[in-house]
Amino acid sequence: MRIDVYPTPDSLVGDLYGKTVIVIDLLRATTSITAAVENGCRMVVPVVSVEEALICAEKFDKDEVLLCGERGGVLIEGFDLANSPLEYSVDRVLDKVVITTTTNGTIAINAAKGAKNVIIACLRNAAFAAKAASELESDIVIICAGTQKKYSMDDILCAGAIVHHLKNLGEYGLCDLSITAQKLYEEAQGNIDKALLGTLHYEKMRALGFYDDLKFCFEQDVCDTVPVFVDGAIVKMR
Amino acid sequence: MRIDVYPTPDSLVGDLYGKTVIVIDLLRATTSITAAVENGCRMVVPVVSVEEALICAEKFDKDEVLLCGERGGVLIEGFDLANSPLEYSVDRVLDKVVITTTTNGTIAINAAKGAKNVIIACLRNAAFAAKAASELESDIVIICAGTQKKYSMDDILCAGAIVHHLKNLGEYGLCDLSITAQKLYEEAQGNIDKALLGTLHYEKMRALGFYDDLKFCFEQDVCDTVPVFVDGAIVKMR
């Protein structure tokens, strides 16, 4: 079996048929989605545009829906929640339908359509997502969201964590970016913050003052919830 | 000023207007082109297809042209030279027009059209290519050829060498992949072979028995020739 890592959805080569895709947007879409699912939302519906979010919301009762997401890292006007994982607490999300649109993350999730299985991962659930993926016994494709359509180090470090865990669980052939990601993660493992100094998306989060979010996003293997994307919605893997 | 590194020509974001592009296909197109220019060919004409190579050859006398390139790493039927840099010796290339088409490299060179300056680089001329680029005082975009439209570690290590040298020559902002490439290169510097173990293109070269080529491609900063791509042809920078 193989593990292929792609730095952005656009860079994807080949089809996903029969494969398990793991989607990563560490800062912060897949961390927030994992938090929402962990905290008991009914489902998360990822959509690519604000317009699509509003149309989707009309399918549900107003009080069962949360409109969520960001543009440029901040709340969309008229929406309920932005993209901070700390907002997706039990008291906000329990039993709700979370409709979310983020700059990079939801595009990456939608790019995974056509795969046999689609898992949502972040550092908080990395070991558990890797274990779930390995048990599906198929080739694995890790799609990183990237930033502004480019390679983003934060996503690659998280991909490296997944590769690291998968390699401890079975025999996998690695593409060149899988090798790079694993190496970067294993060197950075104890200090993700330091490894990301000077990188674009991390520095943007710091400039916006999102220190608590970063701390939360960098906690590793503390959450055993593995969200999966099935028929257009993200729910907890059974 | 900035340095942006792209893993493949397809991944390029934004335009190249006013910028200096450095093209890298370490194994082996840009190493071979650098050898051909160093060894006195009149020019190298990179074309993307075998058909285009044959049409281009008709513009010159038969005895002044060499048809060169590879598909799948080996000689194209009816062509004069394949893609081994060792073939591009003085006695073969002096005063010749070298028309070349390779799987990944010439596509990357042609993707650089539109830039203010286009430099061809490899490990053999990395320090000199970086110096030449820095003196052009513009933003720098490093386009890696990649392998099979994917991130290829050999190219990224060479990009890292260029970033390393540029950072010693001036103040540059780095994109995330520039940071990664510099880090990987600085760790691998003394032993490029070891850093590439298990990577796709390197292992393919080994499987084809191209050990002498690899040794030649991994020699660093031994060649002060800096080829530039101007008006469709590659010549020595004056």
Coordinates of C-alpha atoms in Angstrom, one line a residue:
Chain A
M1 CA 0.0 0.0 0.0
R2 CA 1.0 3.6 -0.6
I3 CA 0.8 7.0 1.1
D4 CA 0.8 10.0 -1.2
V5 CA 0.7 13.5 0.1
Y6 CA -0.4 16.5 -2.0
P7 CA 0.4 20.1 -0.8
T8 CA -2.9 21.5 -2.2
P9 CA -6.1 20.2 -3.7
D10 CA -5.1 21.6 -7.1
S11 CA -1.9 19.5 -7.1
L12 CA -3.8 16.2 -7.0
V13 CA -2.7 13.7 -9.7
G14 CA -4.6 10.6 -10.6
D15 CA -8.0 9.5 -9.4
L16 CA -9.1 8.6 -5.9
Y17 CA -11.2 5.6 -6.7
G18 CA -10.9 2.9 -4.0
K19 CA -8.6 5.0 -1.9
T20 CA -8.8 6.5 1.6
V21 CA -8.3 10.3 1.6
I22 CA -7.3 12.2 4.7
V23 CA -7.9 15.9 4.5
I24 CA -5.8 18.3 6.5
D25 CA -6.3 22.0 7.1
L26 CA -4.5 22.3 10.4
L27 CA -5.0 26.1 10.9
R28 CA -7.9 25.8 11.4
A29 CA -10.7 24.2 9.4
T30 CA -10.1 20.5 10.1
T31 CA -9.2 21.3 13.7
S32 CA -12.5 23.1 14.1
I33 CA -14.5 20.4 12.3
T34 CA -13.0 17.8 14.6
A35 CA -13.9 19.9 17.6
A36 CA -17.5 20.3 16.4
V37 CA -17.9 16.6 15.8
E38 CA -16.2 15.7 19.1
N39 CA -18.6 18.1 20.9
G40 CA -21.7 16.4 19.5
C41 CA -22.9 18.4 16.5
R42 CA -25.3 16.4 14.3
M43 CA -23.2 16.9 11.2
V44 CA -20.9 19.4 9.6
V45 CA -21.7 20.4 6.0
P46 CA -18.7 21.8 4.2
V47 CA -19.6 24.2 1.3
V48 CA -17.2 26.2 -0.8
S49 CA -19.1 29.6 -0.9
V50 CA -21.0 31.9 1.3
E51 CA -23.9 31.7 -1.1
E52 CA -24.0 27.9 -1.0
A53 CA -23.9 28.1 2.8
L54 CA -27.1 30.3 2.9
I55 CA -28.9 28.0 0.4
C56 CA -27.9 24.9 2.4
A57 CA -29.2 26.5 5.6
E58 CA -32.7 26.9 4.2
K59 CA -33.1 23.1 4.2
F60 CA -33.2 23.1 8.0
D61 CA -35.1 24.8 10.8
K62 CA -33.4 28.1 11.7
D63 CA -32.7 27.0 15.3
E64 CA -31.0 23.7 14.3
V65 CA -28.4 25.4 12.1
L66 CA -25.2 27.2 12.7
L67 CA -23.7 29.2 9.9
C68 CA -19.9 29.1 10.3
G69 CA -16.7 29.9 8.5
E70 CA -14.2 32.6 7.7
R71 CA -12.8 34.7 4.9
G72 CA -9.3 36.2 5.5
G73 CA -9.3 34.4 8.9
V74 CA -12.3 36.3 10.3
L75 CA -16.1 35.9 10.8
I76 CA -18.3 36.2 7.8
E77 CA -20.9 39.0 8.3
G78 CA -24.2 37.6 9.6
F79 CA -22.7 34.2 10.4
D80 CA -22.9 32.5 13.8
L81 CA -19.3 31.3 14.3
A82 CA -15.9 32.0 12.7
N83 CA -13.2 29.4 12.3
S84 CA -11.8 29.2 15.9
P85 CA -11.9 25.6 17.1
L86 CA -12.5 27.1 20.6
E87 CA -15.9 28.4 19.5
Y88 CA -17.2 24.9 18.7
S89 CA -18.0 24.0 22.3
V90 CA -20.6 21.5 23.5
D91 CA -23.0 24.3 24.5
R92 CA -22.8 25.9 21.0
V93 CA -22.8 22.9 18.7
L94 CA -24.7 20.0 20.5
D95 CA -27.2 18.5 18.0
K96 CA -26.7 21.4 15.6
V97 CA -26.1 21.2 11.8
V98 CA -22.9 23.1 11.3
I99 CA -22.6 24.6 7.8
T100 CA -19.1 25.8 7.2
T101 CA -17.2 27.5 4.5
T102 CA -13.5 28.4 4.9
T103 CA -10.9 29.8 2.6
N104 CA -8.9 26.6 2.0
G105 CA -10.3 23.8 4.1
T106 CA -13.7 23.2 2.6
I107 CA -12.3 23.3 -0.9
A108 CA -9.8 20.5 0.1
I109 CA -12.7 18.4 1.6
N110 CA -14.8 18.8 -1.5
A111 CA -11.8 17.8 -3.7
A112 CA -11.8 14.4 -1.9
K113 CA -15.2 13.5 -3.4
G114 CA -14.9 10.2 -5.3
A115 CA -12.7 8.6 -2.8
K116 CA -13.8 5.4 -1.1
N117 CA -13.4 6.9 2.4
V118 CA -12.7 10.5 3.5
I119 CA -11.3 11.2 6.9
I120 CA -10.9 14.6 8.5
A121 CA -7.6 15.0 10.4
C122 CA -5.6 17.4 12.5
L123 CA -2.9 17.1 15.1
R124 CA -5.4 16.6 17.9
N125 CA -6.7 13.3 16.4
A126 CA -3.7 12.4 14.2
A127 CA -2.9 9.0 15.8
F128 CA -6.5 8.0 15.9
A129 CA -7.1 9.2 12.3
A130 CA -4.1 7.2 11.2
K131 CA -5.3 4.1 13.0
A132 CA -8.8 4.4 11.4
A133 CA -7.2 4.9 8.0
S134 CA -4.9 1.9 8.4
E135 CA -7.8 -0.4 9.2
L136 CA -9.5 0.5 5.9
E137 CA -6.7 -1.3 4.2
S138 CA -6.4 0.8 1.0
D139 CA -3.9 3.2 -0.5
I140 CA -4.0 6.5 1.4
V141 CA -4.0 10.0 -0.2
I142 CA -3.4 12.9 2.1
I143 CA -4.8 16.2 0.7
C144 CA -3.5 19.3 2.4
A145 CA -5.5 22.5 2.1
G146 CA -2.5 24.7 1.6
T147 CA -2.6 28.4 1.9
Q148 CA -3.4 30.7 -1.1
K149 CA -3.1 27.6 -3.3
K150 CA 0.5 27.0 -2.1
Y151 CA 2.3 24.4 0.0
S152 CA 1.8 25.3 3.7
M153 CA 4.2 24.1 6.3
D154 CA 1.6 23.7 9.0
D155 CA -0.4 21.2 6.9
I156 CA 2.7 19.4 5.9
L157 CA 3.8 18.9 9.5
C158 CA 0.4 17.4 10.3
A159 CA 0.6 15.2 7.2
G160 CA 4.0 14.1 8.6
A161 CA 2.4 13.2 11.9
I162 CA -0.1 11.0 10.0
V163 CA 2.6 9.3 8.0
H164 CA 4.7 8.8 11.1
H165 CA 1.7 7.0 12.8
L166 CA 0.8 5.0 9.7
K167 CA 4.4 3.7 9.3
N168 CA 4.2 2.3 12.8
L169 CA 1.0 0.5 11.9
G170 CA 1.9 -1.1 8.6
E171 CA 4.0 -1.3 5.4
Y172 CA 3.5 1.7 3.2
G173 CA 5.4 3.0 0.1
L174 CA 6.0 6.7 0.4
C175 CA 6.0 9.4 -2.2
D176 CA 8.7 12.1 -2.0
L177 CA 6.5 14.6 -0.2
S178 CA 5.4 11.8 2.3
I179 CA 9.1 11.3 3.1
T180 CA 9.7 15.0 3.5
A181 CA 6.6 15.4 5.7
Q182 CA 7.5 12.5 8.0
K183 CA 11.1 13.9 8.4
L184 CA 9.9 17.4 9.1
Y185 CA 7.4 16.2 11.7
E186 CA 9.8 13.9 13.4
E187 CA 12.2 16.7 13.8
A188 CA 9.6 19.2 15.0
Q189 CA 7.4 16.8 17.0
G190 CA 8.2 18.3 20.4
N191 CA 8.0 21.9 19.3
I192 CA 5.6 22.5 16.4
D193 CA 5.5 26.3 17.2
K194 CA 9.3 26.6 16.7
A195 CA 9.2 24.7 13.4
L196 CA 6.6 27.0 12.0
L197 CA 8.3 30.3 12.8
G198 CA 8.4 32.5 9.7
T199 CA 5.8 30.4 7.8
L200 CA 3.0 32.3 6.1
H201 CA -0.2 31.0 7.7
Y202 CA 1.2 30.5 11.2
E203 CA 2.5 34.1 11.2
K204 CA -0.8 35.3 10.0
M205 CA -2.6 33.6 12.9
R206 CA -0.1 35.2 15.3
A207 CA -0.6 38.6 13.7
L208 CA -4.4 38.2 14.3
G209 CA -3.7 37.3 17.9
F210 CA -5.0 33.7 17.7
Y211 CA -2.5 32.4 20.3
D212 CA -5.1 30.2 22.1
D213 CA -6.2 28.7 18.8
L214 CA -2.6 27.8 17.9
K215 CA -2.1 26.2 21.3
F216 CA -5.2 24.1 20.8
C217 CA -4.4 23.2 17.2
F218 CA -0.9 22.0 18.2
E219 CA -2.0 19.6 20.9
Q220 CA -1.3 16.1 19.7
D221 CA -3.4 12.9 19.9
V222 CA -5.7 14.2 22.6
C223 CA -8.9 13.5 20.7
D224 CA -10.1 10.1 19.6
T225 CA -12.9 11.5 17.4
V226 CA -12.4 10.6 13.7
P227 CA -14.7 12.6 11.5
V228 CA -15.6 11.1 8.1
F229 CA -17.2 12.8 5.1
V230 CA -20.0 10.7 3.8
D231 CA -22.7 11.8 1.3
G232 CA -21.9 15.5 1.6
A233 CA -21.8 15.7 5.4
I234 CA -19.2 15.1 8.1
V235 CA -20.1 12.8 11.0
K236 CA -18.3 10.8 13.6
M237 CA -16.8 7.5 12.3
R238 CA -18.7 4.6 13.8
Chain B
M1 CA 12.6 40.8 -2.2
R2 CA 11.1 37.3 -2.1
I3 CA 12.0 33.8 -3.0
D4 CA 9.1 31.5 -3.9
V5 CA 9.7 27.8 -4.7
Y6 CA 7.2 25.8 -6.7
P7 CA 7.4 21.9 -6.7
T8 CA 6.1 21.6 -10.3
P9 CA 5.3 23.9 -13.3
D10 CA 1.6 23.2 -12.8
S11 CA 1.7 24.5 -9.2
L12 CA 2.8 28.0 -10.2
V13 CA 0.6 30.7 -8.8
G14 CA 0.6 34.4 -9.9
D15 CA 2.5 35.9 -12.8
L16 CA 6.2 36.0 -13.5
Y17 CA 6.3 39.6 -14.8
G18 CA 9.4 41.4 -13.7
K19 CA 10.7 38.4 -11.9
T20 CA 13.8 36.2 -12.1
V21 CA 12.9 32.5 -12.6
I22 CA 15.4 29.8 -11.8
V23 CA 14.5 26.4 -13.4
I24 CA 15.7 23.2 -11.8
D25 CA 15.5 19.6 -13.1
L26 CA 18.4 18.2 -11.2
L27 CA 18.1 14.6 -12.5
R28 CA 19.0 15.4 -15.2
A29 CA 17.8 18.0 -17.7
T30 CA 19.2 21.2 -16.2
T31 CA 22.4 19.4 -15.2
S32 CA 22.8 18.2 -18.8
I33 CA 21.9 21.7 -20.3
T34 CA 24.5 23.3 -18.0
A35 CA 27.1 20.8 -19.1
A36 CA 26.2 21.5 -22.8
V37 CA 26.5 25.2 -22.3
E38 CA 29.7 24.9 -20.3
N39 CA 31.2 22.7 -23.0
G40 CA 30.6 25.3 -25.8
C41 CA 27.4 24.5 -27.6
R42 CA 26.1 27.4 -29.6
M43 CA 22.7 27.2 -27.9
V44 CA 20.2 24.7 -26.4
V45 CA 16.7 24.9 -27.7
P46 CA 14.2 23.3 -25.2
V47 CA 11.1 21.9 -26.8
V48 CA 8.2 20.0 -25.2
S49 CA 7.6 17.3 -27.8
V50 CA 9.6 15.0 -30.1
E51 CA 7.6 16.4 -33.1
E52 CA 8.6 19.9 -32.1
A53 CA 12.2 18.8 -31.9
L54 CA 12.1 17.4 -35.4
I55 CA 10.5 20.6 -36.8
C56 CA 13.0 22.8 -35.0
A57 CA 15.9 20.8 -36.4
E58 CA 14.8 21.5 -40.0
K59 CA 15.7 25.2 -39.5
F60 CA 19.4 24.3 -39.3
D61 CA 22.0 22.4 -41.3
K62 CA 22.0 18.8 -40.4
D63 CA 25.6 18.8 -39.3
E64 CA 25.2 21.7 -36.9
V65 CA 22.3 20.1 -34.9
L66 CA 22.1 17.5 -32.2
L67 CA 18.7 16.0 -31.4
C68 CA 18.7 15.2 -27.7
G69 CA 16.4 14.1 -24.9
E70 CA 14.7 11.2 -23.2
R71 CA 11.4 9.6 -22.6
G72 CA 11.3 7.3 -19.5
G73 CA 14.9 8.2 -18.9
V74 CA 16.2 6.7 -22.1
L75 CA 17.3 7.8 -25.6
I76 CA 14.5 8.7 -28.1
E77 CA 14.7 6.5 -31.2
G78 CA 16.7 8.3 -34.0
F79 CA 18.0 11.0 -31.7
D80 CA 21.7 11.7 -31.2
L81 CA 22.0 12.0 -27.4
A82 CA 19.9 11.0 -24.4
N83 CA 19.8 12.9 -21.2
S84 CA 23.1 11.9 -19.5
P85 CA 25.1 15.0 -18.7
L86 CA 28.2 13.0 -19.4
E87 CA 27.3 12.7 -23.0
Y88 CA 27.4 16.5 -23.5
S89 CA 31.2 16.6 -23.8
V90 CA 33.2 19.3 -25.7
D91 CA 33.9 16.9 -28.6
R92 CA 30.1 16.3 -29.0
V93 CA 28.6 19.7 -28.4
L94 CA 31.1 22.4 -29.4
D95 CA 29.4 24.9 -31.7
K96 CA 26.3 22.7 -32.1
V97 CA 22.7 23.6 -31.7
V98 CA 21.4 21.2 -29.1
I99 CA 17.7 20.7 -29.5
T100 CA 16.4 18.9 -26.4
T101 CA 13.1 17.5 -25.1
T102 CA 12.9 15.7 -21.8
T103 CA 10.0 14.4 -19.7
N104 CA 9.8 17.1 -17.1
G105 CA 12.7 19.6 -17.6
T106 CA 11.8 21.3 -20.8
I107 CA 8.2 21.7 -19.7
A108 CA 9.5 23.6 -16.7
I109 CA 11.7 25.8 -18.8
N110 CA 8.9 26.7 -21.1
A111 CA 6.7 27.5 -18.1
A112 CA 9.1 30.2 -17.2
K113 CA 8.3 32.2 -20.4
G114 CA 7.1 35.7 -19.4
A115 CA 9.7 36.1 -16.7
K116 CA 12.2 39.0 -16.9
N117 CA 15.1 36.6 -16.6
V118 CA 15.3 32.8 -16.7
I119 CA 18.3 31.0 -15.3
I120 CA 19.0 27.3 -15.6
A121 CA 20.4 25.8 -12.4
C122 CA 21.6 22.5 -11.0
L123 CA 23.8 21.6 -8.0
R124 CA 27.0 22.0 -10.1
N125 CA 26.4 25.7 -10.7
A126 CA 24.1 26.4 -7.7
A127 CA 26.3 29.1 -6.0
F128 CA 27.0 30.8 -9.3
A129 CA 23.4 30.7 -10.4
A130 CA 22.4 32.2 -7.0
K131 CA 25.0 35.0 -7.3
A132 CA 23.8 35.8 -10.9
A133 CA 20.2 35.9 -9.7
S134 CA 20.9 38.1 -6.7
E135 CA 22.6 40.6 -9.0
L136 CA 19.4 40.9 -11.1
E137 CA 17.8 42.5 -8.0
S138 CA 14.3 41.2 -8.4
D139 CA 11.9 38.7 -6.8
I140 CA 13.0 35.2 -7.5
V141 CA 10.8 32.3 -8.4
I142 CA 12.3 28.8 -8.4
I143 CA 10.4 26.4 -10.6
C144 CA 11.2 22.7 -10.1
A145 CA 10.4 20.3 -12.8
G146 CA 9.1 17.6 -10.4
T147 CA 8.5 14.0 -11.4
Q148 CA 5.3 12.8 -12.9
K149 CA 3.7 16.2 -12.1
K150 CA 4.6 15.7 -8.4
Y151 CA 7.0 17.2 -5.8
S152 CA 10.4 15.6 -6.4
M153 CA 12.9 15.6 -3.5
D154 CA 16.0 15.9 -5.7
D155 CA 14.7 19.2 -7.2
I156 CA 13.7 20.5 -3.8
L157 CA 17.2 19.8 -2.4
C158 CA 18.7 21.7 -5.3
A159 CA 16.2 24.6 -4.8
G160 CA 17.3 24.5 -1.1
A161 CA 20.9 25.0 -2.2
I162 CA 19.9 28.0 -4.2
V163 CA 17.9 29.5 -1.3
H164 CA 20.9 28.8 1.0
H165 CA 23.3 30.7 -1.2
L166 CA 20.8 33.6 -1.9
K167 CA 20.2 34.0 1.9
N168 CA 24.0 34.6 2.2
L169 CA 23.9 37.2 -0.5
G170 CA 20.9 39.4 0.5
E171 CA 17.7 39.9 2.4
Y172 CA 14.9 37.7 1.1
G173 CA 11.4 36.8 2.4
L174 CA 10.8 33.0 2.0
C175 CA 7.7 31.1 1.2
D176 CA 7.0 27.9 3.2
L177 CA 8.5 25.7 0.5
S178 CA 11.6 27.9 0.4
I179 CA 12.0 27.4 4.1
T180 CA 11.5 23.6 3.8
A181 CA 13.9 23.4 0.9
Q182 CA 16.6 25.4 2.7
K183 CA 16.3 23.2 5.8
L184 CA 16.4 19.9 3.8
Y185 CA 19.4 21.1 1.9
E186 CA 21.3 22.3 4.9
E187 CA 20.8 19.0 6.6
A188 CA 21.7 16.9 3.5
Q189 CA 24.5 19.2 2.2
G190 CA 27.3 16.7 2.8
N191 CA 25.5 13.7 1.6
I192 CA 22.9 14.3 -1.1
D193 CA 22.8 10.6 -2.0
K194 CA 21.7 9.6 1.5
A195 CA 19.0 12.2 1.7
L196 CA 17.5 10.9 -1.5
L197 CA 17.3 7.2 -0.5
G198 CA 13.9 5.9 -1.2
T199 CA 12.8 8.9 -3.4
L200 CA 11.1 8.1 -6.7
H201 CA 13.3 9.7 -9.3
Y202 CA 16.6 9.0 -7.6
E203 CA 15.7 5.3 -7.2
K204 CA 14.7 5.2 -10.8
M205 CA 18.1 6.5 -11.9
R206 CA 19.8 3.9 -9.7
A207 CA 17.5 1.1 -11.2
L208 CA 18.6 2.2 -14.6
G209 CA 22.3 2.0 -13.5
F210 CA 23.0 5.7 -13.9
Y211 CA 25.5 5.8 -11.0
D212 CA 28.1 8.0 -12.9
D213 CA 25.3 10.5 -13.8
L214 CA 24.2 10.7 -10.2
K215 CA 27.7 11.3 -9.0
F216 CA 28.1 14.1 -11.6
C217 CA 24.7 15.6 -10.8
F218 CA 25.5 15.8 -7.1
E219 CA 28.9 17.6 -7.4
Q220 CA 28.3 21.1 -5.9
D221 CA 29.5 24.5 -7.1
V222 CA 32.1 23.2 -9.5
C223 CA 30.8 25.0 -12.6
D224 CA 30.7 28.7 -13.0
T225 CA 28.6 28.6 -16.2
V226 CA 25.1 30.1 -15.7
P227 CA 22.9 29.3 -18.7
V228 CA 20.0 31.7 -19.4
F229 CA 16.9 31.2 -21.5
V230 CA 16.4 34.1 -23.9
D231 CA 14.1 34.3 -26.9
G232 CA 13.5 30.5 -26.9
A233 CA 17.2 29.5 -26.6
I234 CA 19.5 28.8 -23.8
V235 CA 23.0 30.4 -23.9
K236 CA 25.7 31.3 -21.5
M237 CA 25.0 34.4 -19.4
R238 CA 27.3 37.3 -20.4

